[in-house]
Coordinates of C-alpha atoms in Angstrom, one line a residue:
X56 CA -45.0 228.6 260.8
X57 CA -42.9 225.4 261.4
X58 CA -39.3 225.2 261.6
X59 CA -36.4 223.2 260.8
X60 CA -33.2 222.5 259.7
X61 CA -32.6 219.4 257.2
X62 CA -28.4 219.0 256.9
X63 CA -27.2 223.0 256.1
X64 CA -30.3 224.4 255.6
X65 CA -33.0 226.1 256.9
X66 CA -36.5 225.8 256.2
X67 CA -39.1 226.9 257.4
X68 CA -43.0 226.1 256.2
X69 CA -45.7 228.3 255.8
X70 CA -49.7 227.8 255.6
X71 CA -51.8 231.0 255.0
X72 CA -55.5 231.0 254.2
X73 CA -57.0 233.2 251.1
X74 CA -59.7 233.4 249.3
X75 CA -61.1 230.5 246.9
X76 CA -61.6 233.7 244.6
X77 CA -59.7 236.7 245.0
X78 CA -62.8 238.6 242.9
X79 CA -65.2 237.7 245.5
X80 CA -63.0 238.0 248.3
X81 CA -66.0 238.6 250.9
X82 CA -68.0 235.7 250.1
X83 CA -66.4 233.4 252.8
X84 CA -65.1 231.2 250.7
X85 CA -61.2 230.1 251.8
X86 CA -58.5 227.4 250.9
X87 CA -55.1 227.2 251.8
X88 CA -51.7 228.0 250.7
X89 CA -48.6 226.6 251.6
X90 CA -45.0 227.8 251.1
X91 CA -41.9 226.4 251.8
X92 CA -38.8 228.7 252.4
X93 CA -35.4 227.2 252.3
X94 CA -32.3 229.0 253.8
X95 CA -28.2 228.2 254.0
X96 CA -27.9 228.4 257.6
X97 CA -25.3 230.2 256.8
X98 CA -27.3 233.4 254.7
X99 CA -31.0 233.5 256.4
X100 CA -31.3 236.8 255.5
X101 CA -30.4 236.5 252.3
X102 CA -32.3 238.4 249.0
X103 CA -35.7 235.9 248.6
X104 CA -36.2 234.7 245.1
X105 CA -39.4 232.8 244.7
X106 CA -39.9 229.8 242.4
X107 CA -43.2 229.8 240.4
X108 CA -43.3 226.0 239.1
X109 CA -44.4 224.4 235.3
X110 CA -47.7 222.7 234.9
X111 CA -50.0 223.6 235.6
X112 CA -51.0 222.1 238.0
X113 CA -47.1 220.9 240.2
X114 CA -46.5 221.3 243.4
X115 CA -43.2 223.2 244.4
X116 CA -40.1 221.1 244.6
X117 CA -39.1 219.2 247.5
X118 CA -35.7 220.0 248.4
X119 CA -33.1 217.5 248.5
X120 CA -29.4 217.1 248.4
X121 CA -27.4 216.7 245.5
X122 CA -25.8 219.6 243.7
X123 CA -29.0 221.1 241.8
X124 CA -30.0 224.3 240.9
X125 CA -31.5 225.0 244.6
X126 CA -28.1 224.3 245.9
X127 CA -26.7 226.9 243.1
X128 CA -30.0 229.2 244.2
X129 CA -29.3 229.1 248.6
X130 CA -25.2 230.4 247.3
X131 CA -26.8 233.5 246.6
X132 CA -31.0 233.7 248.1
X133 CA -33.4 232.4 250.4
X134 CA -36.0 230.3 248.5
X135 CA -39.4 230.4 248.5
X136 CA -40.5 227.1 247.4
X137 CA -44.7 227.6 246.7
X138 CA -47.5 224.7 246.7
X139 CA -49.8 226.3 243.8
X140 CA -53.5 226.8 245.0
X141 CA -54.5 223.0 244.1
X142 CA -51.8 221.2 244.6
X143 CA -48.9 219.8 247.0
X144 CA -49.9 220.6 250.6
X145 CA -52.0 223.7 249.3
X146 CA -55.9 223.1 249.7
X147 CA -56.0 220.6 246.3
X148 CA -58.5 219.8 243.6
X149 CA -59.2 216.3 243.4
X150 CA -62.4 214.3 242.5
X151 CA -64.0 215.2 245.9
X152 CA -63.2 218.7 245.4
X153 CA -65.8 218.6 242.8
X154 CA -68.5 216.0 244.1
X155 CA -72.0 216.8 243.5
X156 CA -71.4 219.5 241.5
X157 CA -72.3 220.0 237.7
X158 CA -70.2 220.4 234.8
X159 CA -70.7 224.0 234.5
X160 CA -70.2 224.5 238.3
X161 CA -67.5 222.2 238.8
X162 CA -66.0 223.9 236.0
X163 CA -66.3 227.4 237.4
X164 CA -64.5 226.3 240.5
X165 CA -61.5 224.9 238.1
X166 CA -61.2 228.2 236.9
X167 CA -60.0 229.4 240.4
X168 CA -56.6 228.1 240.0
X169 CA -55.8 229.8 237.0
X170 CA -52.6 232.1 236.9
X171 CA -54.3 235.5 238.2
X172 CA -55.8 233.6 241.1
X173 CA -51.9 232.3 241.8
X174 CA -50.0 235.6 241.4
X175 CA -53.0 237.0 244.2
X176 CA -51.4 234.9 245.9
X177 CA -48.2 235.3 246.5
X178 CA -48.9 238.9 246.6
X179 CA -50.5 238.1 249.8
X180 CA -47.8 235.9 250.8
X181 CA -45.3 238.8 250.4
X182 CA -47.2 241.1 252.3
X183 CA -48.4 239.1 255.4
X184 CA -45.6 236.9 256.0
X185 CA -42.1 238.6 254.0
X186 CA -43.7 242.4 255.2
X187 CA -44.0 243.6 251.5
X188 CA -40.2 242.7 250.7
X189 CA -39.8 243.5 247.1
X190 CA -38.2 239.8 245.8
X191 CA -37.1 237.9 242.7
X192 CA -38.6 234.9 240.8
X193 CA -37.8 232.2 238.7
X194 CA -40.0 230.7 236.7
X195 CA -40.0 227.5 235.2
X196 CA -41.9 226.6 232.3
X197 CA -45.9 227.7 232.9
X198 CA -43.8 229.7 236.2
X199 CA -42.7 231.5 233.0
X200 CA -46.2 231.9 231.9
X201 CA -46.8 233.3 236.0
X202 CA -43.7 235.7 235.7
X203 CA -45.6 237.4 232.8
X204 CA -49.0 237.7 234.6
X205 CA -46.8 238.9 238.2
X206 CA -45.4 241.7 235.7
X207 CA -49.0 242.6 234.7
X208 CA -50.2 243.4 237.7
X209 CA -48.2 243.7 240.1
X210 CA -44.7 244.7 239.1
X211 CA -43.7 247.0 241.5
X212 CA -43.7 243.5 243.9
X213 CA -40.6 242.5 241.5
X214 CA -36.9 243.1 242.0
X215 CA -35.7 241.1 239.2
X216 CA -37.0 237.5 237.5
X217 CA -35.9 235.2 235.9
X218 CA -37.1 232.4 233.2
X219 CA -36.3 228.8 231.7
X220 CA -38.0 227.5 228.9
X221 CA -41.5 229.4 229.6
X222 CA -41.6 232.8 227.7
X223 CA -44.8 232.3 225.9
X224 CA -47.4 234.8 223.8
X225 CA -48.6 237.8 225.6
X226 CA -51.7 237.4 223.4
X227 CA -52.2 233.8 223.5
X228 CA -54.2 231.3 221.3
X229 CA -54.6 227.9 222.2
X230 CA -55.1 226.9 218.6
X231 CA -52.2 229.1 217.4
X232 CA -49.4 226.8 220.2
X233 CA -50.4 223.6 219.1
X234 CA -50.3 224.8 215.2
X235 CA -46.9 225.6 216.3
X236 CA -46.3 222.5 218.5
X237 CA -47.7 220.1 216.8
X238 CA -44.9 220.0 214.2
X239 CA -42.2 219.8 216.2
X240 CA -44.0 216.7 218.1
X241 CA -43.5 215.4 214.8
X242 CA -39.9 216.0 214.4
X243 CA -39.3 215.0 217.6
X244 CA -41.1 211.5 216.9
X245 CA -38.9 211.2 213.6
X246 CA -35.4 211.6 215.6
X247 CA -36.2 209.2 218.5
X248 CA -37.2 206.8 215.4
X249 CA -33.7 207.7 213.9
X250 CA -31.7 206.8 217.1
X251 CA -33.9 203.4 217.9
X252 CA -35.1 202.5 214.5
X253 CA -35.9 199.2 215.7
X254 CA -38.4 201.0 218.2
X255 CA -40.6 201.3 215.6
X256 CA -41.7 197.8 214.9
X257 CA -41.9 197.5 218.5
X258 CA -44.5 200.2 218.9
X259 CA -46.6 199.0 215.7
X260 CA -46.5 195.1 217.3
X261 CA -47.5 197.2 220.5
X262 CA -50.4 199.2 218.4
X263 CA -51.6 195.9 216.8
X264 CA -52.3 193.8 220.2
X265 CA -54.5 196.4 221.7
X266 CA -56.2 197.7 218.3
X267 CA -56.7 194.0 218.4
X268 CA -58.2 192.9 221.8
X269 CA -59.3 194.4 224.8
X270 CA -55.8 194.9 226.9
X271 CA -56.7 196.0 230.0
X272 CA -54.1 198.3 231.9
X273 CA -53.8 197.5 236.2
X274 CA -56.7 200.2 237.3
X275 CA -58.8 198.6 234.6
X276 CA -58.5 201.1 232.0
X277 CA -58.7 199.6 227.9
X278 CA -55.5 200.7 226.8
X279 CA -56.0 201.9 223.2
X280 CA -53.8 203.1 220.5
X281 CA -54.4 206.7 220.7
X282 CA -53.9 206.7 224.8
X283 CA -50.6 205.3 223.9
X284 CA -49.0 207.5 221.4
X285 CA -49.3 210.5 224.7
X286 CA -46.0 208.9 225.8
X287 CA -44.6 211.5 223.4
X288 CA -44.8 214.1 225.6
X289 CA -41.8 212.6 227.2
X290 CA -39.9 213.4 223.8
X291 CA -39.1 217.1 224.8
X292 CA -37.1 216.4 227.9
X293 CA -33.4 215.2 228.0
X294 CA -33.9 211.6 228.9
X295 CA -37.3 211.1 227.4
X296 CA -36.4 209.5 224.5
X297 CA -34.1 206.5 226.8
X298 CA -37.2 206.5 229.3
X299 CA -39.5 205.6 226.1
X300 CA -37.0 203.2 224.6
X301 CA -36.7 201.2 227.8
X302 CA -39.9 201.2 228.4
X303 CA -40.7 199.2 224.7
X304 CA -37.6 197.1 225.5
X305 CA -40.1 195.7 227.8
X306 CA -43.2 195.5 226.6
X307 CA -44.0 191.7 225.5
X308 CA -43.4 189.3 227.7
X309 CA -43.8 186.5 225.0
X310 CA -45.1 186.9 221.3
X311 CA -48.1 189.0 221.1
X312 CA -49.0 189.2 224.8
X313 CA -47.8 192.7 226.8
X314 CA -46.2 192.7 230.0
X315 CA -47.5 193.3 232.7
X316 CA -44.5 195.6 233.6
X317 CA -45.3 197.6 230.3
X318 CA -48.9 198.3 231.1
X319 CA -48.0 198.9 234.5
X320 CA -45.4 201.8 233.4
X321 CA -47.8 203.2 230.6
X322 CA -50.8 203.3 233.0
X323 CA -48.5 205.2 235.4
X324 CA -46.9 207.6 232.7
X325 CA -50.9 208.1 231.8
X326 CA -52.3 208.6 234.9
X327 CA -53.0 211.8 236.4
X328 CA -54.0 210.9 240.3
X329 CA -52.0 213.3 242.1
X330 CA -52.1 216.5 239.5
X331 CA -55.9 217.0 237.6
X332 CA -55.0 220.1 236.9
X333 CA -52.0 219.4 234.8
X334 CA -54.9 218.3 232.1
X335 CA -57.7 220.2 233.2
X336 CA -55.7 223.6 232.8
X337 CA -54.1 222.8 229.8
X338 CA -55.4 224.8 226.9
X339 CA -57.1 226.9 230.0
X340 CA -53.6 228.7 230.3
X341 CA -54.2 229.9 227.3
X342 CA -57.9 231.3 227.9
X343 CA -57.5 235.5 227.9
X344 CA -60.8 237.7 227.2
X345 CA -63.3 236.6 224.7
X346 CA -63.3 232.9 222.6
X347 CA -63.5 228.8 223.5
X348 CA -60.5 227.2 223.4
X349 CA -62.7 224.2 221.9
X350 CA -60.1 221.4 222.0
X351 CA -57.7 222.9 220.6
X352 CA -55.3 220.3 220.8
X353 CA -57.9 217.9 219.2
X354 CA -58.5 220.5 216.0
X355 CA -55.3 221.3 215.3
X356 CA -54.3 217.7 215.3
X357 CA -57.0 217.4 212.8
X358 CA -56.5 220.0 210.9
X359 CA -52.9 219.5 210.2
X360 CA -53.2 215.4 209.8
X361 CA -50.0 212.5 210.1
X362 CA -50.9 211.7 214.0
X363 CA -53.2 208.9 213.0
X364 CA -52.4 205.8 215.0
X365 CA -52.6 203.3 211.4
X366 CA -50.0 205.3 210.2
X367 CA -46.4 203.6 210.0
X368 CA -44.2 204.5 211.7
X369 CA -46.6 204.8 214.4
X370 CA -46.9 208.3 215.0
X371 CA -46.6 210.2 218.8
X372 CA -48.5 213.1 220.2
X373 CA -47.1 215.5 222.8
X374 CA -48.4 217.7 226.0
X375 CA -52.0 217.8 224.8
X376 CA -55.0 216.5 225.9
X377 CA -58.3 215.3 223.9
X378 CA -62.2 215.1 224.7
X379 CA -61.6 211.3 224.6
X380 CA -59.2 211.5 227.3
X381 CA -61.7 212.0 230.2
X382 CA -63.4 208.6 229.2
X383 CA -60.6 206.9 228.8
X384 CA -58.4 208.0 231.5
X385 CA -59.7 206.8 235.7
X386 CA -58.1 209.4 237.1
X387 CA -59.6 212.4 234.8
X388 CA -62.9 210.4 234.3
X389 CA -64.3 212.5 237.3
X390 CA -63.8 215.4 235.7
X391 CA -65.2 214.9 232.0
X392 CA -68.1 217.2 232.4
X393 CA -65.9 219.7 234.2
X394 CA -63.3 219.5 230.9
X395 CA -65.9 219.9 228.4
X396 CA -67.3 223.4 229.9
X397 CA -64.0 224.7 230.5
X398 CA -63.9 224.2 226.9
X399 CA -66.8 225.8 225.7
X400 CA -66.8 228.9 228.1
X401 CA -66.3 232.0 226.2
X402 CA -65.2 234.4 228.3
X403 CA -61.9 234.6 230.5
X404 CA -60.3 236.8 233.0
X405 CA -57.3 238.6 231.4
X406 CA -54.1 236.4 231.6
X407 CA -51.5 240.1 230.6
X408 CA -51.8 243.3 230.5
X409 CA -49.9 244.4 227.2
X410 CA -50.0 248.2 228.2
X411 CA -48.4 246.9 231.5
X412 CA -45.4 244.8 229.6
X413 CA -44.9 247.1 227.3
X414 CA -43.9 249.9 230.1
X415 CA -41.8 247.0 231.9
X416 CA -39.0 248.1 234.0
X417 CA -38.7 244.7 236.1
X418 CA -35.1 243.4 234.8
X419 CA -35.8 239.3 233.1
X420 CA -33.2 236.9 231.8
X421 CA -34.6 234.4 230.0
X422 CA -33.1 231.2 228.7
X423 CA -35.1 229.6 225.7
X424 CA -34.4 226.3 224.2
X425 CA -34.1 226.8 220.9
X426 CA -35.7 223.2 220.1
X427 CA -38.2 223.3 222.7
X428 CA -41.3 220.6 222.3
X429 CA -43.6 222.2 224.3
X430 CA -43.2 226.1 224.1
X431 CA -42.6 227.7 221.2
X432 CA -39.6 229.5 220.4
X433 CA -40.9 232.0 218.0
X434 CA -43.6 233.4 220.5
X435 CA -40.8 233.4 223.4
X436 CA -39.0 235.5 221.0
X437 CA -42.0 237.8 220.0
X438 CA -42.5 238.1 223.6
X439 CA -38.8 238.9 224.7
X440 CA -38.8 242.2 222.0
X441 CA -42.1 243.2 223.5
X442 CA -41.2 243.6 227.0
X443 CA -38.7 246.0 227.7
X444 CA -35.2 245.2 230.1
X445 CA -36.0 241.1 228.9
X446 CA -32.8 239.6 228.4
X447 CA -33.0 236.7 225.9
X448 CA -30.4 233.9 226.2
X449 CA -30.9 231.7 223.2
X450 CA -29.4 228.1 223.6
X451 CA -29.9 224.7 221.6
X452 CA -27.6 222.9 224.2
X453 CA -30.5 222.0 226.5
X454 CA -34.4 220.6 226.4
X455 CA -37.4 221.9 227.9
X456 CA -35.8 220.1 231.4
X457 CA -32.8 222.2 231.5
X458 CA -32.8 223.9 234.5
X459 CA -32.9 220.4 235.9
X460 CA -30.2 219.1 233.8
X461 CA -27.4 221.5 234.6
X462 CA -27.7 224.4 237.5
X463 CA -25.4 226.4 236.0
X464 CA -28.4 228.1 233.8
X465 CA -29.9 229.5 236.3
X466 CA -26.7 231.4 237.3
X467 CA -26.1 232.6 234.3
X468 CA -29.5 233.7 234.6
X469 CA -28.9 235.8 237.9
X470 CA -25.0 236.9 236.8
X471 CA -26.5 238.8 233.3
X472 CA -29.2 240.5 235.7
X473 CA -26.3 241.8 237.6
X474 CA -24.5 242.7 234.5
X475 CA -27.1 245.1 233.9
X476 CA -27.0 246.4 236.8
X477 CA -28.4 244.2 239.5
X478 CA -32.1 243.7 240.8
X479 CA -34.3 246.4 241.4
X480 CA -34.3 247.7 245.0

């Protein structure tokens, strides 16, 4: 353990070694975990709520100043700030985690950083280094997905947790979220149209250069049409409609020819260097028991139609990812084969354990967005009636990035807990 303090607070970093698979935990296979835990110097023993990030595939936060929701957090807890297996300073998958290895292998070792392999853990975490403290999360996004598996199987670790914008379906189906999705992609495409209507002749200009010539992006991608509606998955934060608009305001630097600012910024926004397994686990946090999730991003877009790039207005797609994406795309090109047999594998660890939820006594608060692009507010719903002691709080005042926007949430989050009696103990 290294320790520090940065300004008023305390932090400390951890590194603990596990197993690669918690299944096979005697076949000598190890990566590493790392942890950060952040303190008021002030309230070092405070209760320890643990954050379990989105994604897939994100590192913890890094902790800096400024009047967010860790400040609002460290008024009342210690933090334990995570690197998932994968990423951050954790042992991480990148294209030389997966040299010389087939698709089929390659993909079985992607596999290892799914959501049980997480919550394993952390349960180690807790016992080795916290002593088997019961302590709280809060779970943001996929960490929402996590805080459902941590109830699964291993509830009695939990003292109370809490969720933003990540309550999904306890029996999930890949196909069944984007059929949900998908649509509201579309709506969300239609408003940012309605507040920069002249956006839209701006991205069909955009669409017509690089359906019409070979417009090569910095790293030497082709930037094509298809690679450029993604930039909709912006469309389900707060600022991600300005972040688009500014981006077009940009994008010729005389008539017909692009920036090179523009295809700087969309190669970034497109790029995947430092998080694989944002795209890799995508529909894979969705995998639970028996059935492919067969690009189910890809079929449902089919199936439903009015995403084709020749349509006008040009329209966007969201936080989805398509076979053609690994040949298109430098930084997943590594892992095409890898993508593919994740796909087509059949069988899947469990993700829940309904008999589990259904029994919960772990108090959850929950804040749900009512518009949210990227989970669906119906399942969140279904879910929250399933799983006894959830606390739903329904709100249309925020997007998906909420818990960044405005730290009050999570306080609300903590203060209904206690209105119900408090964390377990």
């Amino acid at each position: 353990m290294t320790s520090y303090r940065m300004r008023d607070r305390l932090i400390r970093d951890h590194t603990v070694t596990v197993p690669l698979d918690w299944s096979a935990a005697g076949d000598g296979r190890t990566i590493e975990v790392f942890a950060r835990e952040v303190a008021h110097v002030d309230r070092v023993d405070a209760p320890l709520l643990v954050f379990l990030q989105g994604g897939p595939g994100g590192k913890g936060p890094r902790p800096l100043p400024g009047g967010d929701w860790i400040d609002e957090v460290l008024k009342t807890h210690r933090l334990l700030l995570p690197d998932q297996r994968g990423t951050g300073r954790s042992t991480r998958v990148e294209r030389a985690s997966i040299a010389g290895m087939d698709g089929a292998r390659a993909a079985a070792f992607i596999r290892l950083f799914r959501a049980e392999q997480i919550v394993a853990d952390l349960e180690h975490i807790r016992r080795e280094v916290f002593g088997g403290v019961r302590w709280q999360t809060l779970g943001q996004s996929y960490g929402g997905f996590l805080t459902l598996t941590y109830l699964s199987f291993h509830p009695e670790a939990l003292a109370a947790s809490y969720v933003t914008g990540g309550l999904t379906s306890t029996q999930p189906d890949a196909a069944e979220v984007y059929r949900r999705t998908l649509p509201r992609v579309a709506a969300k495409t239609a408003e940012f149209y309605r507040r920069h209507p002249h956006d839209a002749d701006v991205v069909a200009r955009v669409v017509d250069v690089v359906e019409g010539s070979d417009v090569r992006l910095p790293g030497g991608d082709r930037l094509t049409a298809r690679r450029l509606q993604t930039l909709g998955h912006e469309f389900g934060m707060k600022p991600g409609f300005d972040r688009v608009h500014w981006l077009l305001d940009e994008a010729f630097s005389r008539p017909g020819v692009l920036s090179d600012h523009f295809l700087a910024a969309v190669d970034d926004a497109t790029q995947y260097w430092g998080n694989p397994l944002y795209a890799l686990l995508q529909e894979e946090i969705y995998a639970h028991g028996r059935g492919a999730t067969a690009w189910a991003a890809d079929r449902m877009r089919a199936e439903l139609g009015g995403f084709e790039p020749d349509l006008r207005p040009v329209p966007f797609t969201g936080e989805m990812f398509f076979p053609w994406t690994y040949d298109e795309v430098a930084s997943l090109r590594p892992f095409r084969d890898a993508a593919h047999a994740l796909a087509e594998d059949e069988d899947h660890p469990r993700l829940y354990d309904r008999e589990r939820l259904a029994a919960n006594e772990v108090p959850v608060a929950a804040a749900m967005y009512y518009d949210d692009m990227y989970v669906d507010f119906g399942q969140a719903e279904e879910t929250a009636r399933f799983v006894p002691n959830t606390h739903l709080w329904v709100t249309n005042e925020y997007e998906h990035d909420g818990l960044r926007q405005d730290p009050r949430i999570v306080r609300e989050l903590i203060d209904r807990v206690v209105a119900e009696g408090g964390p377990l103990s």
